XYZ file of C-alpha atoms in Angstrom:
487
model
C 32.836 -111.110 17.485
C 31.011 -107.479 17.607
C 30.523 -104.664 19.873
C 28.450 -105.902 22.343
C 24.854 -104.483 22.778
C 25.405 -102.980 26.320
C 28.612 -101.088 27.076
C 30.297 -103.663 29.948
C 30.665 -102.002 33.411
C 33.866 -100.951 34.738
C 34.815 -103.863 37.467
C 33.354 -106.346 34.826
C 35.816 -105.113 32.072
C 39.287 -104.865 33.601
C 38.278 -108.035 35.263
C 38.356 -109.667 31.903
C 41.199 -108.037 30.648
C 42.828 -109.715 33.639
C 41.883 -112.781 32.920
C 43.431 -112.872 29.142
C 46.327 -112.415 30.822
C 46.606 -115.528 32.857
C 48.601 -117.048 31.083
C 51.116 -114.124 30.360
C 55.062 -114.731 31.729
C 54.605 -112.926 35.041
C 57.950 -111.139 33.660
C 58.039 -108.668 36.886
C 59.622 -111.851 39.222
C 62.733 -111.014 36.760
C 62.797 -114.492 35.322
C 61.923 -113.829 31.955
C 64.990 -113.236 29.672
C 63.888 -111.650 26.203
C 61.067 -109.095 25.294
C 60.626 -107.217 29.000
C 62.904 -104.388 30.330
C 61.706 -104.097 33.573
C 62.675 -100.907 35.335
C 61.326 -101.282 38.964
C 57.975 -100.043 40.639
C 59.130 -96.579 41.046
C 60.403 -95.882 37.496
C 56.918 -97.718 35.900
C 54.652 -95.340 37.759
C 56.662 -92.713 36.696
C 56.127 -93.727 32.964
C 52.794 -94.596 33.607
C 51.659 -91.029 34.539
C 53.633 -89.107 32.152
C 52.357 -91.671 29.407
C 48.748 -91.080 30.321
C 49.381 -87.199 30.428
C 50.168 -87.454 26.753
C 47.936 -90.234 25.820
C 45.788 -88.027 23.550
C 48.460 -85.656 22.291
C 48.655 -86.098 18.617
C 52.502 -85.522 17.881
C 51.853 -85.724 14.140
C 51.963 -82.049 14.227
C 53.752 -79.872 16.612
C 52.226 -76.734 15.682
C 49.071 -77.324 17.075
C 51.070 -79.712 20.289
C 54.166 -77.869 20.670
C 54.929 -79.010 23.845
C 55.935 -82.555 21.939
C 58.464 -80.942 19.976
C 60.490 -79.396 22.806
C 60.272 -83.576 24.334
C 61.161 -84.620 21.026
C 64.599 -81.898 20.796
C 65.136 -82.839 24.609
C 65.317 -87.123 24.112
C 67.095 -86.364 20.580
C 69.542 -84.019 21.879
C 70.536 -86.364 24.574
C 71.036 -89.807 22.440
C 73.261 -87.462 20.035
C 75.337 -86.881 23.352
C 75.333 -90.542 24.610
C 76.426 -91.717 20.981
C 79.178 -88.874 20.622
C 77.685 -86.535 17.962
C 77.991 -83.173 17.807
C 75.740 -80.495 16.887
C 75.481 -81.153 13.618
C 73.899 -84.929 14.431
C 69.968 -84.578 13.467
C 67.517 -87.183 14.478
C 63.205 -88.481 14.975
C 62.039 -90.254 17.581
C 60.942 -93.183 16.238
C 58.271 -96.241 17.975
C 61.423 -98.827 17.781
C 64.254 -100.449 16.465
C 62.530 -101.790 13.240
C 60.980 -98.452 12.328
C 64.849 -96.823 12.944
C 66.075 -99.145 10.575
C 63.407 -99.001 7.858
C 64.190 -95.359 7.982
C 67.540 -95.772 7.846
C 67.393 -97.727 4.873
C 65.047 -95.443 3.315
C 67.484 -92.219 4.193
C 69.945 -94.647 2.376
C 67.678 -95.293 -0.824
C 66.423 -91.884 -1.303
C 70.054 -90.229 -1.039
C 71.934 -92.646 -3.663
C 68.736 -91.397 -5.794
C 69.888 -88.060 -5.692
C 73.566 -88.377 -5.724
C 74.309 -91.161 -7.136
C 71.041 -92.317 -9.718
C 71.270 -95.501 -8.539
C 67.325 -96.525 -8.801
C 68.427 -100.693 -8.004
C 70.103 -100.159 -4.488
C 71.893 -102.660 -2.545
C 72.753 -102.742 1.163
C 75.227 -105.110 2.361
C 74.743 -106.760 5.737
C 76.747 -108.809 8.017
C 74.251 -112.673 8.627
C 74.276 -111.455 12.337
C 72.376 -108.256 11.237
C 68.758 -108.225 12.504
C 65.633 -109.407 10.451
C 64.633 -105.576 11.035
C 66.843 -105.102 7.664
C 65.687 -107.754 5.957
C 62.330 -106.432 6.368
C 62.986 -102.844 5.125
C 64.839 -104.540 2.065
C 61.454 -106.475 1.689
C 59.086 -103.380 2.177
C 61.442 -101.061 -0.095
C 61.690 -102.960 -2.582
C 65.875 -103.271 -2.238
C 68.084 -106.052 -2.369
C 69.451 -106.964 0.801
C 73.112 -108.489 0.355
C 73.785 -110.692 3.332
C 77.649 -111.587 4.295
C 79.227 -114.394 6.457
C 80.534 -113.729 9.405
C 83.850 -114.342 11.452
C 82.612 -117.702 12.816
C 84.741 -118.027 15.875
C 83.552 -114.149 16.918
C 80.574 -113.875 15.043
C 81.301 -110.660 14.270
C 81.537 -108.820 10.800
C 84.072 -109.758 8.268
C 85.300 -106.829 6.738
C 87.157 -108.602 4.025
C 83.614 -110.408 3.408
C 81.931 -106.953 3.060
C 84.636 -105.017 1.097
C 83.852 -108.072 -2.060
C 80.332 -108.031 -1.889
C 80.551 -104.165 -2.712
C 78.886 -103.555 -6.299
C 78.265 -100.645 -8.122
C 74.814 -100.233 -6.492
C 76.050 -100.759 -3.118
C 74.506 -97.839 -1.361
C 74.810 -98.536 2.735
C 76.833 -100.842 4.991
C 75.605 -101.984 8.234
C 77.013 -102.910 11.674
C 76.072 -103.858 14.664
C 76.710 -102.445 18.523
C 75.664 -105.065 19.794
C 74.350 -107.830 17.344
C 71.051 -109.530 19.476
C 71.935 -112.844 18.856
C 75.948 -112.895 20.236
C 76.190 -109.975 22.085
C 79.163 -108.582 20.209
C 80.121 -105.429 18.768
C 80.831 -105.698 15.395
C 84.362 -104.062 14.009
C 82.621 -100.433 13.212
C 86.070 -98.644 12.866
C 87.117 -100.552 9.931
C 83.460 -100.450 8.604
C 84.098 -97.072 8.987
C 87.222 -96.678 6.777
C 85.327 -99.185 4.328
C 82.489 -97.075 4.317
C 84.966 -93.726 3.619
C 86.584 -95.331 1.088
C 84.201 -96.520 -1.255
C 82.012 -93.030 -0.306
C 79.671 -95.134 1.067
C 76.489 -94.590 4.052
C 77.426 -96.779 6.652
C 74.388 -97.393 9.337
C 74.986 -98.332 12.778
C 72.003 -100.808 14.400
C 72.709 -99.775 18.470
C 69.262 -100.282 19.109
C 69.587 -102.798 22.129
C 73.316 -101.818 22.547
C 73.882 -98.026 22.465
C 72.740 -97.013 25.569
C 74.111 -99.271 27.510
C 77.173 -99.875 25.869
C 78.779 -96.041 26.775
C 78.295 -97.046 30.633
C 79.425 -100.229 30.238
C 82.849 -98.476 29.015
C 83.013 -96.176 31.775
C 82.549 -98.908 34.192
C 85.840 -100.665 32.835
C 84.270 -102.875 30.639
C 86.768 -103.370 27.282
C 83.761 -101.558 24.776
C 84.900 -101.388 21.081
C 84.186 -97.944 19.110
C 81.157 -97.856 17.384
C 79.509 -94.036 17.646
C 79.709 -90.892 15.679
C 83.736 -90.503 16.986
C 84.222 -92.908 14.365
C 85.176 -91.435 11.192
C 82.668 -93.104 8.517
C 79.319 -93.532 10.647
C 76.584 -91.944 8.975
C 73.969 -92.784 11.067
C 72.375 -94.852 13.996
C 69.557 -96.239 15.906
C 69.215 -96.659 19.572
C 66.194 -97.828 21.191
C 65.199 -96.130 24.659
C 62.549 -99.080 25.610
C 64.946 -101.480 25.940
C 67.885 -100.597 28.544
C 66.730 -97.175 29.444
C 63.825 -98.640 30.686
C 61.165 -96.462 28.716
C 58.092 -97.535 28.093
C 57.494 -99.354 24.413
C 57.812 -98.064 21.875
C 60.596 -95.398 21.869
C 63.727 -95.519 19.654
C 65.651 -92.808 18.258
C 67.369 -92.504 14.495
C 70.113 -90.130 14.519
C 71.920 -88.987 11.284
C 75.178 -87.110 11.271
C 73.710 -84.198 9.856
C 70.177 -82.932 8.532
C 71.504 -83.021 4.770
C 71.186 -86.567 5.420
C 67.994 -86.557 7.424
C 65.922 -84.891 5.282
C 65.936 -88.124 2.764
C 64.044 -89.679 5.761
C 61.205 -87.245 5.681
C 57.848 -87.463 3.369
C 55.867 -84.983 2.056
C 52.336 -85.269 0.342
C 50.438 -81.962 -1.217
C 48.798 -84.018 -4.014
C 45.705 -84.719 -2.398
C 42.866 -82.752 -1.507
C 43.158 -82.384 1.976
C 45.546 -81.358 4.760
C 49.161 -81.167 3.361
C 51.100 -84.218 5.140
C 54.667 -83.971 6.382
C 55.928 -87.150 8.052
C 59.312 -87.432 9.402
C 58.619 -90.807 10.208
C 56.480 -93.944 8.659
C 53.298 -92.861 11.324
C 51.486 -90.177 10.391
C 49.320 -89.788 13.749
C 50.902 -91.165 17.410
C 50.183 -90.597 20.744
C 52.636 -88.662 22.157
C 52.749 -91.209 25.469
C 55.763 -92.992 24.665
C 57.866 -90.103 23.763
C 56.384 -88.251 27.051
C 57.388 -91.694 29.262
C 61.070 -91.813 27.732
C 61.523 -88.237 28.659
C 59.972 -88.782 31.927
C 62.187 -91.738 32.301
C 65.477 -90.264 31.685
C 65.067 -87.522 33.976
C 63.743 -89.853 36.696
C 66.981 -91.943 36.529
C 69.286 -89.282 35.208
C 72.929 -90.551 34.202
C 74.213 -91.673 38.073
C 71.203 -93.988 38.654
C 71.996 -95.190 35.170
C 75.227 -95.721 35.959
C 74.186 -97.822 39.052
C 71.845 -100.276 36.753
C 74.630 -100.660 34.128
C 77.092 -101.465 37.155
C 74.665 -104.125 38.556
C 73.908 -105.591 35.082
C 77.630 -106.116 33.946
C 78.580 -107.732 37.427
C 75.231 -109.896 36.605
C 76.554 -110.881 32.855
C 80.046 -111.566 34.358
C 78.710 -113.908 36.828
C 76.377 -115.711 34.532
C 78.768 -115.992 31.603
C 81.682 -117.377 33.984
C 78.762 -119.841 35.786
C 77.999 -121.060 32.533
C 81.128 -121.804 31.255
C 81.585 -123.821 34.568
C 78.377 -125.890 33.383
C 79.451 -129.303 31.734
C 77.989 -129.911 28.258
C 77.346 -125.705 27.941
C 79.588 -123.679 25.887
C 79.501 -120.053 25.166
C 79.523 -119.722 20.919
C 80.966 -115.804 21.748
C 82.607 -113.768 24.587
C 79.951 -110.930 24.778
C 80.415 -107.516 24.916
C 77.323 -106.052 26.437
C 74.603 -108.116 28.981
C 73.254 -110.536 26.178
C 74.716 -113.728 26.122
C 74.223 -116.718 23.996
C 75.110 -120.375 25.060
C 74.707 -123.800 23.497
C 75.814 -127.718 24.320
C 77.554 -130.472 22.066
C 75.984 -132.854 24.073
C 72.393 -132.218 24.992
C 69.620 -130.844 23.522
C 69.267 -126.935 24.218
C 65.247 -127.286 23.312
C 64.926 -129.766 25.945
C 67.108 -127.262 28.519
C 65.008 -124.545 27.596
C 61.253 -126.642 28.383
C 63.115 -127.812 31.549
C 63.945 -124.342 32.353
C 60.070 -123.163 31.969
C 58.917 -125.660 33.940
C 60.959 -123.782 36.907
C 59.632 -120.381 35.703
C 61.829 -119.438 33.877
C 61.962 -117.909 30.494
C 65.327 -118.318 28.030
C 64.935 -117.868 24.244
C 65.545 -120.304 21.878
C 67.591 -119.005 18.578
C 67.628 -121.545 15.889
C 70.887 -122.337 14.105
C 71.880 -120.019 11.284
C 75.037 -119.979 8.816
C 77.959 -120.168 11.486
C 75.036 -119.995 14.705
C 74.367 -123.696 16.199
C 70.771 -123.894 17.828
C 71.593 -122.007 21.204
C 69.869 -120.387 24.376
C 69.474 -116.854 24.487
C 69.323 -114.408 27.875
C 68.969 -110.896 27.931
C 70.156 -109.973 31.426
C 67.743 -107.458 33.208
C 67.864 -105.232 36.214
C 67.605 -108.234 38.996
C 69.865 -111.077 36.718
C 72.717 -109.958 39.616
C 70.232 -110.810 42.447
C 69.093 -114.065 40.813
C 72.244 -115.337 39.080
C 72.923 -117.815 41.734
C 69.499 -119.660 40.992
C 69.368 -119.060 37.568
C 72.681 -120.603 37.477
C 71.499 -123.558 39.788
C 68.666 -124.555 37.747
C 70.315 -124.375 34.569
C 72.615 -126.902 35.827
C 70.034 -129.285 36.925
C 68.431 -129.130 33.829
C 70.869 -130.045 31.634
C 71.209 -132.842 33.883
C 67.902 -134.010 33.262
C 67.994 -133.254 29.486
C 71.043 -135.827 29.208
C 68.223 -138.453 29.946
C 65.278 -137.313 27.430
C 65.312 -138.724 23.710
C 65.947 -136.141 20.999
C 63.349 -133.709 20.632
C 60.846 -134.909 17.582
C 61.895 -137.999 16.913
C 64.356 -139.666 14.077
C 64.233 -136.235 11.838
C 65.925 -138.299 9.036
C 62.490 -138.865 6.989
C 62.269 -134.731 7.281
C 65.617 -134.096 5.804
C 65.050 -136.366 3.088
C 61.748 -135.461 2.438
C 63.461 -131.710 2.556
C 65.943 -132.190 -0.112
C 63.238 -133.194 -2.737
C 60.845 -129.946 -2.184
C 61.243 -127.450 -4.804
C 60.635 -124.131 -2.207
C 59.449 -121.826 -5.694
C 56.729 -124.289 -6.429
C 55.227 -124.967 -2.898
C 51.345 -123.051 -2.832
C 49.441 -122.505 -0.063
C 47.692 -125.359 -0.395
C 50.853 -127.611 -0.128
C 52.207 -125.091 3.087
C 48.900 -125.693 4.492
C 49.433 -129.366 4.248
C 52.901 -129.496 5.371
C 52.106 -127.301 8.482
C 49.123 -129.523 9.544
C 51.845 -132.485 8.856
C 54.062 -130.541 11.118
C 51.836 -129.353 13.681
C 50.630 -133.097 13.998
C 54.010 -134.532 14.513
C 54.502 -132.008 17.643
C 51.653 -131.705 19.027
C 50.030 -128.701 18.307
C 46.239 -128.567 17.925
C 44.943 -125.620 16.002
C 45.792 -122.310 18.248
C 46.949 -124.068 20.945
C 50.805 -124.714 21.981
C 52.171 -127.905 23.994
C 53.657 -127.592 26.783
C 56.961 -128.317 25.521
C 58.085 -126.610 22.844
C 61.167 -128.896 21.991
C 60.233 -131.205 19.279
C 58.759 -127.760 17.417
C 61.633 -126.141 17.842
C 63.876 -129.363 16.502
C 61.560 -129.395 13.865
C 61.912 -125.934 13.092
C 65.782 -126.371 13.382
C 65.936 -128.798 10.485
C 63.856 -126.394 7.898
C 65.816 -124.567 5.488
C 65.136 -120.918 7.115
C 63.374 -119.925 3.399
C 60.913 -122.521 4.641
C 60.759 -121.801 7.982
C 59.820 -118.479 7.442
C 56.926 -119.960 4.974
C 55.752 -121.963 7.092
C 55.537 -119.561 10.141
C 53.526 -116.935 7.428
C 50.988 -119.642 7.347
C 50.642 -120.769 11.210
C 50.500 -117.014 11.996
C 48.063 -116.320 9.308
C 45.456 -119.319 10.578
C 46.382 -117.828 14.641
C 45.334 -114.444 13.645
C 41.250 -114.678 12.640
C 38.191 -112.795 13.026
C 35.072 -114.414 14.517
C 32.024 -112.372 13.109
C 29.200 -114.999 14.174
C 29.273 -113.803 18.033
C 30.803 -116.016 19.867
């Protein structure tokens, strides 16, 4: 494709911007259970506005746009006070979880340098720990130690941890909450592991931490996991999750700027403008960091209150409906609004097309170490309002998917034909071959999905996740393309 000849005119453009979007999830119905944190007509044309007044704001430097530095102090200073620092806690606004955590592995890489030497660093992570680690491992060249967990709670096991500590163990990680289960991982005895062994010890709170504090004052039995426990070095909280801000706005707080200055960069060896990044972008618009302030003030902490007391009676209500489902069973009691459910009896791909066809969207999480194949649902502001129907459906449909053959066939072939593959010798010839195998056998046709996304999933399910991951490089790599003869 190239710029077209003629600039298009206004009604023609948004007009087909609209139409790429029709087949979107229409996620402001409140039906749609992962990726959207809908905050309510009022609150998104609040964002909008301030977003668009800082759209071209360059908050790369705050000398020249000042005005982004007192935002940044303002949304930094009050995640310090929602996750109990003090005024020694230091932190960046970041544009998510993933880029909090790179940077808090970095902090983590670049202080054991310094104090320690260590130039082969290790980080040792519970298997609920998000792929947002794994990543940062990947990118900084680290190796990512990856522990077992408790497999009737899912959460951390400390013991676990404590022997997989080496001598170039430089940060522990826990999670408030983990995404996939919902629960808080034991962060006070992290803690005291971490103090002990004079260890970092990072806390991922991105889609927990500020909810998590309200939940607590609402009753709700909320482990410790901030800076009041001793051993917590640092954390990461997104905003654009469940305080509603618009994407992408996370924070990374430290417990101190000794610490926090391992996260900054610095480049004078060039020939032109001296950089100094406290974060991996160099230049950002502003317009997210402008929104979450914007955001904050417009719900302030009694309207916050409010959502969190509407979205634990929600997860209440759905956890207890599903647990009165027959062939559903919860694999953990959560702790915050994201609960994850699966069935001994039925397919939960099948459940999960059934539940589309309704309009409704639940996430599928594949099985993993201790993790059967489950459904996912992040609760959102209206889950109270439609837990009834939600609840009603889901019933019917697992109904329905007692009926349906498994998803993708007799797998047996696959396994076997699994256990002979030698992963280190597959090229991308070979992956190319096996996806078009794949894609075959479940119906997909070059870009396009089926309508049911079971047997994939099944599929998917039965991969070895080094595999799986292989696999998906290559089906996202062919999805991805650039059309330069004009059409």
């Amino acid at each position: 494709m190239k710029i077209p000849a003629k600039g298009l005119g206004r009604d023609e453009l948004f007009e087909k911007l609209a139409a790429f979007r029709a087949h979107d999830m229409p996620w402001r119905d409140g039906r749609t259970f992962a990726y959207v944190y809908d905050p309510g007509p009022e609150a998104e044309s609040v964002i909008h506005r301030a977003y668009t007044m800082y759209l071209g704001e360059n908050a790369l430097d705050p000398t020249v746009f000042p005005s982004t530095l007192v935002l940044e102090n303002d949304v930094v200073s009050i995640a310090a006070a929602h996750l109990g620092g003090d005024d020694e806690v230091a932190g960046s606004f970041t544009s998510g979880g993933t880029e909090s955590i790179l940077l808090a592995v970095k902090t983590a890489r670049d202080h054991a340098r310094e104090a320690r030497g260590i130039r082969e660093p290790e980080l040792i992570v519970p298997e609920t720990a998000h792929a947002a680690f794994h990543k940062a491992a990947h990118y900084l060249d680290m190796k990512l130690v990856s522990v077992p967990v408790d497999p009737a709670t899912f959460k951390a096991d400390v013991t676990a941890m404590r022997e997989a500590i080496g001598p170039n163990t430089i940060l522990l990680v826990g999670s408030a909450v983990s995404y996939a289960h919902g629960v808080v991982d034991p962060i006070r005895e992290l803690g005291a592991l971490a103090l002990e062994k004079d260890l970092l010890l990072h806390v991922d709170a991105c889609i927990g931490g500020f909810l998590l504090p309200y939940f607590r004052r609402l009753g709700a039995p909320v482990p410790d996991f901030d800076f009041q426990v001793p051993g917590v070095t640092s954390i990461s909280m997104d905003f654009h999750k469940y305080a509603f801000a618009a994407k992408g706005a996370s924070v990374l707080l430290h417990k101190n700027k000794d610490l926090r200055r391992h996260q900054f960069y610095a480049c004078a060896s060039w020939s032109g403008y001296t950089v100094i990044n406290s974060t991996v972008q160099s230049t950002k618009s502003a317009g997210p960091l402008a929104a979450c302030w914007a955001v904050l003030h417009h719900f302030g902490d009694e309207g916050y209150l409010e959502l969190a007391r509407s979205m634990l009676a929600a997860t209440r209500k759905i956890v207890d409906g599903i647990g009165a489902i027959p062939g559903l069973r919860l694999l953990a009691r959560p702790e915050m609004n994201l609960v994850a459910f699966t069935s001994d009896e039925v397919s939960v791909f099948h459940v999960i097309d059934e539940m589309k066809a309704r309009g409704w969207f639940v996430q599928p999480q594949l099985g993993f170490g201790s993790s059967k194949e489950n459904i996912h649902l992040s609760l959102n502001r209206r889950a109270l309002d439609l837990a009834d129907d939600l609840l009603r459906d889901l019933g019917e449909c697992v109904v329905i998917a007692r009926k349906l053959p498994p998803p993708g066939g007799d797998l047996s072939a696959l396994r076997g034909a699994l256990a002979s593959l030698d992963l280190e010798k597959l090229d991308p010839p070979m992956l190319g071959h096996i996806l078009r195998e794949a894609m075959a056998a479940t119906g997909i046709a070059g870009a396009s999905l089926p309508d049911r996304m079971a047997a994939v999933s099944e599929v998917l399910n039965h991969l070895p996740p080094p595999l799986r991951e292989r696999l998906l490089v290559e089906y996202m790599n062919g999805l991805f393309q650039s059309r330069v003869d004009g059409a």
